[in-house]
């Protein structure tokens, strides 16, 4: 007879799963033993959160079902943050959550939790397997739901059930579909009416324009519309785009913000851009999304359309009267050129002995990276520099915790991407705080067949983005300083090729050496703590906040910090 655990592994293998991320535990013994004799690779992480992030990274770059596993109680509970990220990024992940012995459930037994309830909010499916007969059907439903709804499915399995003999040894195979989602004709006609009557149209493109690059560009041309992108849309629409004017939002820059503010009509394509304050109040707003429940979630709409972004753009194009007046587009492009020039001027080396500008680090990474590199920035200031200085080309990928916004994603997601793309360059842009939070995952790089992940650490000895938020709100920095060890020495101690760079003139050689190294490599870069990642528009409240921060800092005896900040700020203005 075959055990439940063996049937799970056989089913995963039959459905194309190539690896499982996790940490062993007694309640998982049946599952890991079945993996031992299979062709599925067990990627032994050092923290279950890292395992879930790794699975999310694999799913986000392959589009296929990825799997992670955790033992009962604290083991699978550790998965939850990475699973939240996968759920909010809408990537298909199956989590095997082992449970305490069936007979003990409800008795407050050692390590008892109720996983199916705990994971409910971060999943599209979470169910408890109570018998061997039940498992095959629930596994099939879990996998199918994760793939079709593009989210997390959790299967909770007590250890004794996993070791039980299964009465039916059949293998379930799931079906994957990619249906066309076409808008209603009357909605298309109404959209065309609004767009044809508009004088200044701006397109805001998000992750939903993946695979629709040419259709969106053609529509932008007809509408004479500058194209602003949200962060998750950057990799899909920024490249080969003569209408690109950059990003808006907290991570964006002035030209994207201005193209939105100057428009009388905003066409939102496949975006869940969350910041209401960046939508112009008086503009007509048209939103296109495959998920009807998303329509009007961020701003009141004049028209909501359920449809795929590419299909909708293609269907709209014949209905659009080509704009002859193109001054809005020309003004937005000119502003973008000026803004881009100012941003590029900040990406310069510093004098010997001075902390390195993080913009310069990001620009060098962009120049030296492979044409098909996968970039994964940590949440915080590395995301800002990635958004502003990494260029996409249709082959490069940019993923991260862009919706959930969790620290410590870069290294762990990088492990999953590198494990599933052994011959592709994968670069994690880690913050010192993010790296330290799951520092043990450095060991995972060598625990398994050495993963050639490249890690560039932006070390400014602080939770830098949090400090900026404090300054903008008028608070004196408190609790944000990081007393770091030599992180490159830590990496070398665990077998990773590592270098520490404190002068700009050393940086290019260090990056080239790391990128060429046949194995995992880390470059720790000592960057300027006071560098400001300013949003595209500064509110009156933020100006008041910076003034109040300066006064409080001087009065608390930290005037030297204000002077350092002033020098950096003047550099960004002039």
XYZ file of C-alpha atoms in Angstrom:
574
model
C 0.000 0.000 0.000
C 1.006 3.584 -0.601
C 0.892 6.147 2.195
C -0.916 9.455 1.999
C 2.443 11.246 2.087
C 3.747 9.168 -0.835
C 0.624 9.927 -2.847
C 1.087 13.653 -2.193
C 4.662 13.516 -3.472
C 3.703 11.376 -6.491
C 0.920 13.838 -7.331
C 3.195 16.867 -7.014
C 5.769 15.210 -9.254
C 3.133 14.287 -11.848
C 2.039 17.932 -11.917
C 5.494 19.287 -12.668
C 6.628 20.334 -9.186
C 10.425 20.139 -9.106
C 11.286 21.276 -5.578
C 9.841 21.839 -2.125
C 11.158 24.475 0.296
C 11.002 23.888 4.022
C 12.436 22.604 7.308
C 11.932 19.015 8.516
C 10.009 18.148 11.664
C 8.517 15.034 13.218
C 5.013 15.767 11.940
C 6.474 16.108 8.427
C 8.479 12.873 8.563
C 6.167 10.941 6.266
C 6.274 13.713 3.677
C 10.042 14.292 3.749
C 10.710 10.542 3.638
C 8.553 10.279 0.518
C 10.492 13.175 -1.008
C 13.758 11.347 -0.275
C 13.024 8.691 -2.876
C 11.474 11.040 -5.448
C 12.945 13.290 -8.134
C 11.681 16.382 -6.300
C 14.458 18.443 -4.750
C 14.179 19.265 -1.042
C 15.502 22.819 -0.574
C 16.354 22.970 3.100
C 15.828 26.553 4.305
C 16.950 27.813 7.713
C 13.649 29.545 8.506
C 10.185 28.626 7.279
C 9.512 32.285 6.438
C 12.457 32.088 4.062
C 11.026 28.880 2.584
C 7.690 30.553 1.848
C 9.403 33.608 0.333
C 11.525 31.277 -1.809
C 8.426 29.490 -3.080
C 6.858 32.869 -3.855
C 9.987 33.860 -5.783
C 9.897 30.675 -7.845
C 6.185 30.997 -8.581
C 6.569 34.679 -9.460
C 9.194 34.000 -12.121
C 8.017 30.651 -13.519
C 4.247 31.160 -13.313
C 3.989 27.537 -12.157
C 2.888 26.048 -8.854
C 5.607 26.201 -6.194
C 5.520 24.332 -2.895
C 6.699 24.937 0.664
C 6.191 22.911 3.832
C 6.281 23.394 7.590
C 5.924 21.074 10.563
C 3.155 21.427 13.124
C 2.595 24.505 15.302
C 5.457 27.028 15.146
C 6.905 25.340 12.052
C 4.056 26.087 9.705
C 3.179 29.274 11.574
C 6.556 30.660 10.444
C 5.397 30.293 6.837
C 2.710 32.900 7.210
C 4.568 36.084 6.256
C 5.988 34.633 3.045
C 2.582 33.205 2.198
C 0.968 36.598 2.730
C 3.441 37.981 0.216
C 2.648 35.254 -2.319
C -1.084 35.794 -1.865
C -0.867 39.557 -2.320
C 1.499 39.180 -5.283
C -1.015 36.737 -6.822
C 1.382 33.850 -7.489
C 0.459 30.137 -7.176
C 1.921 28.517 -4.048
C 0.888 25.332 -2.244
C 1.795 25.086 1.434
C 1.831 21.712 3.181
C 1.102 22.538 6.823
C 1.689 19.501 9.027
C -0.565 19.190 12.089
C -0.493 17.528 15.499
C -1.845 13.931 15.875
C -5.501 13.740 14.939
C -6.587 12.349 18.302
C -5.053 15.325 20.110
C -6.668 18.135 18.120
C -8.699 20.308 20.471
C -6.894 19.209 23.643
C -4.369 22.058 23.847
C -1.691 19.530 22.932
C 1.996 20.407 22.577
C 2.452 22.843 19.643
C -1.266 22.899 18.884
C -2.614 25.627 16.639
C -5.495 25.689 14.168
C -3.663 26.216 10.855
C -6.708 26.213 8.599
C -7.990 29.238 10.513
C -4.629 30.969 10.811
C -3.964 30.764 7.068
C -7.480 31.646 5.971
C -6.760 35.337 5.369
C -3.626 34.771 3.301
C -4.959 32.053 1.011
C -7.493 31.283 -1.668
C -7.976 27.817 -0.163
C -7.156 26.389 3.296
C -8.523 23.026 4.431
C -7.806 20.332 6.991
C -7.348 16.728 5.804
C -8.958 14.485 8.405
C -8.752 11.109 6.636
C -6.733 9.227 4.055
C -9.794 8.879 1.827
C -10.274 12.641 1.766
C -6.740 13.690 0.840
C -6.475 13.120 -2.961
C -9.565 15.162 -3.674
C -8.541 18.031 -1.387
C -5.004 18.069 -2.823
C -6.400 18.328 -6.341
C -8.770 21.133 -5.307
C -5.933 22.956 -3.514
C -3.600 22.809 -6.502
C -6.309 23.731 -8.995
C -7.465 26.667 -6.890
C -3.927 28.009 -6.392
C -3.234 27.905 -10.137
C -6.573 29.214 -11.354
C -7.001 31.953 -8.747
C -3.283 32.763 -8.687
C -2.812 32.587 -4.948
C -1.921 30.453 -1.953
C -3.534 27.121 -1.122
C -2.847 25.506 2.254
C -3.357 21.820 2.958
C -3.311 21.003 6.686
C -2.359 17.355 7.309
C -1.889 15.662 10.697
C 1.263 13.550 10.846
C -0.648 10.340 11.486
C -2.886 10.921 8.446
C 0.193 11.458 6.262
C 1.532 8.034 7.369
C -1.772 6.220 6.837
C -2.256 3.888 3.880
C -4.291 5.389 1.084
C -7.141 3.309 -0.361
C -6.940 4.851 -3.834
C -3.444 5.262 -5.288
C -4.631 7.288 -8.284
C -2.746 10.444 -9.224
C -4.714 13.665 -9.742
C -3.597 15.973 -12.538
C -4.709 19.572 -12.627
C -5.695 21.601 -15.656
C -4.185 25.014 -16.268
C -6.033 27.541 -18.393
C -5.457 31.051 -19.627
C -8.892 32.261 -20.746
C -9.481 35.401 -22.774
C -11.369 38.028 -20.773
C -13.094 40.345 -23.228
C -14.924 43.547 -22.245
C -18.540 44.166 -23.183
C -19.022 46.095 -26.418
C -21.086 48.844 -24.767
C -18.301 49.419 -22.248
C -15.758 49.710 -25.047
C -17.943 52.205 -26.858
C -18.427 54.284 -23.723
C -14.668 54.216 -23.045
C -13.972 55.360 -26.608
C -16.498 58.165 -26.202
C -14.773 59.412 -23.040
C -11.276 59.066 -24.492
C -12.157 60.697 -27.811
C -13.647 63.648 -25.948
C -10.602 64.081 -23.716
C -7.805 66.550 -24.423
C -5.123 65.193 -22.110
C -5.072 61.430 -21.533
C -2.520 59.694 -19.315
C -2.232 55.904 -19.045
C -1.374 54.327 -15.696
C -0.123 50.776 -16.279
C 0.336 48.053 -13.676
C 1.265 44.379 -13.521
C -1.869 43.542 -15.494
C -0.215 44.760 -18.719
C 2.136 41.753 -18.675
C 2.104 40.330 -22.188
C 0.261 43.371 -23.542
C 3.241 45.653 -24.229
C 2.601 46.248 -27.929
C -1.163 46.727 -27.537
C -0.695 49.343 -24.816
C 1.978 51.197 -26.818
C -0.282 51.312 -29.866
C -3.150 52.686 -27.800
C -0.880 55.285 -26.168
C 0.224 56.421 -29.614
C -3.357 56.892 -30.800
C -4.321 58.743 -27.621
C -1.110 60.812 -27.515
C -0.937 59.590 -23.931
C 2.160 59.503 -21.742
C 2.482 56.142 -19.974
C 3.064 56.195 -16.232
C 3.732 52.863 -14.573
C 3.208 51.490 -11.112
C 6.149 49.568 -9.665
C 4.838 46.131 -10.600
C 4.213 47.357 -14.145
C 7.791 48.571 -14.644
C 9.196 45.332 -16.065
C 6.296 44.939 -18.485
C 5.867 48.416 -20.027
C 8.941 50.584 -19.394
C 11.141 49.100 -22.143
C 10.939 50.058 -25.847
C 8.310 52.623 -24.915
C 8.595 56.046 -26.565
C 5.741 57.274 -24.342
C 7.275 56.253 -21.008
C 7.442 59.048 -18.406
C 8.376 56.977 -15.353
C 6.673 56.177 -12.088
C 4.425 58.055 -9.732
C 3.690 57.268 -6.094
C 5.945 57.290 -3.054
C 8.734 55.533 -4.954
C 8.313 57.440 -8.186
C 9.593 60.773 -9.401
C 8.336 64.126 -10.577
C 7.618 63.418 -14.251
C 5.244 60.528 -13.542
C 3.447 62.564 -10.895
C 3.125 65.568 -13.215
C 1.798 63.483 -16.151
C -0.980 62.262 -13.871
C -1.777 65.689 -12.406
C -1.895 67.416 -15.804
C -4.330 64.914 -17.330
C -8.045 65.460 -17.717
C -8.553 61.697 -18.227
C -6.722 58.767 -16.598
C -6.878 55.324 -18.195
C -5.853 52.677 -15.645
C -4.796 49.371 -17.181
C -4.294 46.348 -14.936
C -3.207 48.269 -11.867
C -4.085 48.186 -8.199
C -1.960 51.274 -7.452
C -2.880 51.919 -3.794
C -2.154 55.590 -3.075
C -5.309 57.661 -3.415
C -3.451 60.953 -2.996
C -1.689 60.438 -6.346
C -4.903 60.294 -8.376
C -5.909 63.762 -9.671
C -9.241 64.697 -8.123
C -10.849 66.358 -11.121
C -9.860 63.931 -13.873
C -12.166 61.454 -15.597
C -11.096 57.955 -14.539
C -11.468 54.745 -16.553
C -10.247 51.491 -15.034
C -9.668 48.140 -16.761
C -9.084 44.983 -14.702
C -9.792 41.269 -15.081
C -11.097 41.248 -11.511
C -14.349 43.131 -11.269
C -14.036 43.538 -7.514
C -10.986 45.767 -8.063
C -12.903 48.414 -9.980
C -13.185 51.687 -8.070
C -11.267 50.344 -5.093
C -8.674 53.145 -5.151
C -10.541 56.081 -6.686
C -14.128 56.846 -7.791
C -14.586 55.882 -11.445
C -16.440 57.310 -14.377
C -16.221 53.906 -16.071
C -15.110 50.471 -14.899
C -14.380 47.728 -17.427
C -13.866 44.030 -16.711
C -11.380 42.739 -19.230
C -7.790 41.754 -19.887
C -5.594 44.820 -20.414
C -4.212 43.619 -23.749
C -7.541 42.433 -25.107
C -9.184 45.699 -24.052
C -6.445 47.869 -25.553
C -6.645 45.973 -28.839
C -10.438 46.201 -28.938
C -10.398 49.913 -28.093
C -7.854 50.921 -30.718
C -10.190 50.807 -33.775
C -12.695 52.977 -31.864
C -10.177 55.710 -31.014
C -9.896 58.876 -33.076
C -6.172 59.493 -33.330
C -5.240 62.630 -31.405
C -3.791 65.370 -33.573
C -3.004 67.638 -30.666
C -0.080 66.064 -28.830
C 1.100 68.878 -26.564
C 0.229 66.971 -23.365
C 2.417 64.075 -24.469
C 5.226 66.347 -25.658
C 5.207 68.304 -22.379
C 5.256 65.081 -20.327
C 8.139 63.636 -22.342
C 10.155 66.838 -22.041
C 9.585 66.905 -18.293
C 10.632 63.250 -18.106
C 13.886 63.999 -19.954
C 14.707 66.765 -17.478
C 13.752 64.631 -14.485
C 15.719 61.676 -15.789
C 18.780 63.886 -16.291
C 18.585 65.106 -12.685
C 18.218 61.547 -11.395
C 21.194 60.392 -13.453
C 23.302 63.262 -12.121
C 22.775 61.892 -8.606
C 24.184 58.499 -9.616
C 27.798 59.617 -9.428
C 30.835 58.412 -7.464
C 31.914 60.153 -4.274
C 35.351 61.262 -3.187
C 37.595 58.706 -1.507
C 36.620 58.110 2.109
C 33.047 59.351 1.651
C 30.001 57.073 1.922
C 28.893 55.902 -1.520
C 25.742 57.276 -3.109
C 23.209 54.430 -3.326
C 22.083 55.793 -6.695
C 25.584 55.102 -8.028
C 25.441 51.541 -6.715
C 22.119 50.886 -8.455
C 23.308 52.461 -11.706
C 26.442 50.283 -11.760
C 24.429 47.156 -11.026
C 22.154 48.043 -13.929
C 25.089 48.550 -16.289
C 26.960 45.387 -15.304
C 24.046 42.960 -14.950
C 23.133 40.417 -17.605
C 20.505 41.216 -20.224
C 18.203 38.604 -18.685
C 19.011 39.213 -15.011
C 16.360 38.901 -12.318
C 16.489 41.757 -9.795
C 14.964 41.406 -6.332
C 15.138 44.501 -4.083
C 14.434 44.507 -0.361
C 11.545 46.618 0.854
C 12.824 50.024 1.931
C 15.336 52.222 0.156
C 16.668 49.423 -2.156
C 13.227 49.368 -3.809
C 13.499 53.111 -4.462
C 16.880 52.798 -6.170
C 15.724 49.743 -8.151
C 12.612 51.584 -9.339
C 14.613 54.608 -10.461
C 17.844 53.159 -11.818
C 17.291 49.618 -13.084
C 16.319 49.510 -16.745
C 14.078 46.823 -18.181
C 14.387 45.348 -21.666
C 11.656 42.718 -21.963
C 13.984 39.934 -20.787
C 14.962 41.197 -17.372
C 12.643 40.605 -14.422
C 11.950 42.747 -11.364
C 10.120 41.079 -8.489
C 9.786 41.808 -4.806
C 7.403 42.259 -1.919
C 5.752 45.139 -3.730
C 2.200 44.603 -2.449
C 2.773 43.085 0.990
C 5.784 45.291 1.675
C 7.752 42.929 3.918
C 11.366 43.421 4.889
C 13.799 40.537 4.329
C 12.316 39.390 1.036
C 15.333 39.873 -1.253
C 17.647 37.066 -0.111
C 14.884 34.498 0.420
C 13.031 35.225 -2.819
C 16.398 35.182 -4.551
C 16.962 31.639 -3.284
C 13.709 30.477 -4.869
C 14.399 32.238 -8.158
C 17.965 30.939 -8.335
C 16.938 27.378 -7.399
C 14.464 27.348 -10.288
C 16.794 29.171 -12.728
C 20.231 27.671 -12.045
C 21.859 29.209 -15.126
C 20.323 32.673 -14.898
C 21.847 35.665 -13.143
C 19.808 36.568 -10.053
C 20.717 39.700 -8.067
C 19.277 40.475 -4.645
C 19.499 44.159 -3.706
C 19.421 43.803 0.073
C 19.181 46.419 2.771
C 21.353 45.858 5.816
C 18.215 45.636 7.959
C 16.497 43.248 5.572
C 19.526 40.977 5.261
C 20.001 40.830 9.029
C 16.343 39.957 9.644
C 16.714 36.564 7.915
C 20.508 36.378 8.050
C 20.400 32.616 8.514
C 19.250 32.214 4.931
C 22.842 32.903 3.863
C 23.445 29.358 5.086
C 20.768 28.066 2.718
C 22.916 29.130 -0.240
C 25.488 26.485 0.674
C 23.148 24.030 2.421
C 21.831 22.937 -0.950
C 23.782 22.528 -4.177
C 25.496 25.941 -4.051
C 23.137 28.544 -5.465
C 25.037 31.236 -7.420
C 22.872 34.075 -6.078
C 24.500 37.518 -6.111
C 23.704 39.786 -3.158
C 24.495 43.506 -3.069
C 23.993 44.941 0.406
C 23.198 48.655 0.786
C 24.704 49.179 4.235
C 23.808 52.580 5.709
C 23.710 51.304 9.316
C 20.052 52.226 9.629
C 16.484 51.432 8.797
C 16.837 54.156 6.213
C 13.357 54.375 4.752
C 11.843 54.406 8.237
C 14.124 57.321 9.097
C 12.848 59.236 6.086
C 9.267 58.593 7.174
C 10.121 59.875 10.657
C 11.720 63.025 9.282
C 8.753 63.725 7.018
C 6.450 63.416 10.029
C 8.627 65.699 12.166
C 10.103 63.085 14.484
C 13.702 62.824 15.643
C 15.128 59.489 14.515
C 14.829 56.935 17.278
C 15.351 53.195 17.281
C 16.476 53.080 13.656
C 20.259 52.823 14.015
C 21.737 49.420 13.214
C 24.991 48.336 14.837
C 26.051 45.923 12.148
C 28.984 43.540 12.112
C 31.120 43.330 8.998
C 28.452 41.594 6.909
C 30.956 40.545 4.270
C 32.985 38.768 6.973
C 29.840 36.991 8.136
C 29.182 35.863 4.559
C 32.751 34.612 4.145
C 32.436 32.670 7.393
C 29.576 30.640 5.910
C 31.397 29.989 2.632
C 30.078 32.828 0.446
C 32.490 34.830 -1.681
C 32.232 38.338 -0.204
C 33.769 41.797 -0.452
C 33.269 45.024 1.493
C 33.434 48.298 -0.450
C 33.770 51.718 1.173
C 35.180 53.770 -1.746
C 33.429 54.464 -5.031
C 36.511 53.663 -7.065
C 36.494 50.071 -5.725
C 32.873 49.375 -6.516
C 32.902 48.450 -10.195
C 35.703 45.903 -9.808
C 33.988 44.360 -6.786
C 30.687 43.999 -8.625
C 32.345 42.562 -11.723
C 34.211 40.002 -9.629
C 31.072 39.008 -7.721
C 28.929 38.716 -10.850
C 31.588 36.555 -12.540
C 32.051 34.284 -9.505
C 30.913 30.687 -10.019
C 28.845 30.440 -6.874
C 27.109 32.649 -4.309
C 28.669 36.078 -3.836
C 27.998 39.124 -1.674
C 29.156 42.721 -2.036
C 28.619 44.904 1.016
C 28.553 48.580 0.032
C 28.859 51.326 2.643
C 26.290 53.869 1.463
C 25.298 57.369 2.523
C 22.818 57.244 5.414
C 21.454 60.742 4.727
C 20.611 60.200 1.062
C 16.984 61.208 0.564
C 14.641 59.088 -1.507
C 12.205 61.953 -1.925
C 8.672 61.341 -3.236
C 7.699 63.132 -6.478
C 5.670 65.776 -4.690
C 6.284 67.185 -1.229
C 3.149 68.094 0.705
C 2.869 71.075 3.032
C 2.587 68.627 5.923
C 5.849 66.943 4.923
C 7.619 70.309 4.630
C 6.406 71.190 8.109
C 7.539 67.771 9.274
C 11.097 68.223 7.972
C 11.279 71.663 9.608
C 10.035 70.277 12.905
C 12.464 67.358 12.632
C 15.381 69.789 12.124
C 14.414 71.908 15.133
C 13.934 68.886 17.371
C 17.233 67.366 16.255
C 19.172 70.562 16.996
C 17.515 70.942 20.397
C 18.324 67.327 21.243
C 22.010 67.870 20.472
C 22.027 66.231 17.050
C 22.697 69.265 14.881
C 25.494 67.479 13.029
C 22.922 65.084 11.613
C 20.880 68.022 10.316
C 23.971 69.472 8.626
C 24.703 66.140 6.944
C 21.112 65.984 5.765
C 21.268 69.560 4.475
C 24.395 68.817 2.428
C 22.735 65.805 0.836
C 19.503 67.692 0.212
C 21.332 70.580 -1.482
C 23.101 68.060 -3.718
C 19.739 66.728 -4.862
C 18.362 70.222 -5.604
C 21.363 71.785 -7.362
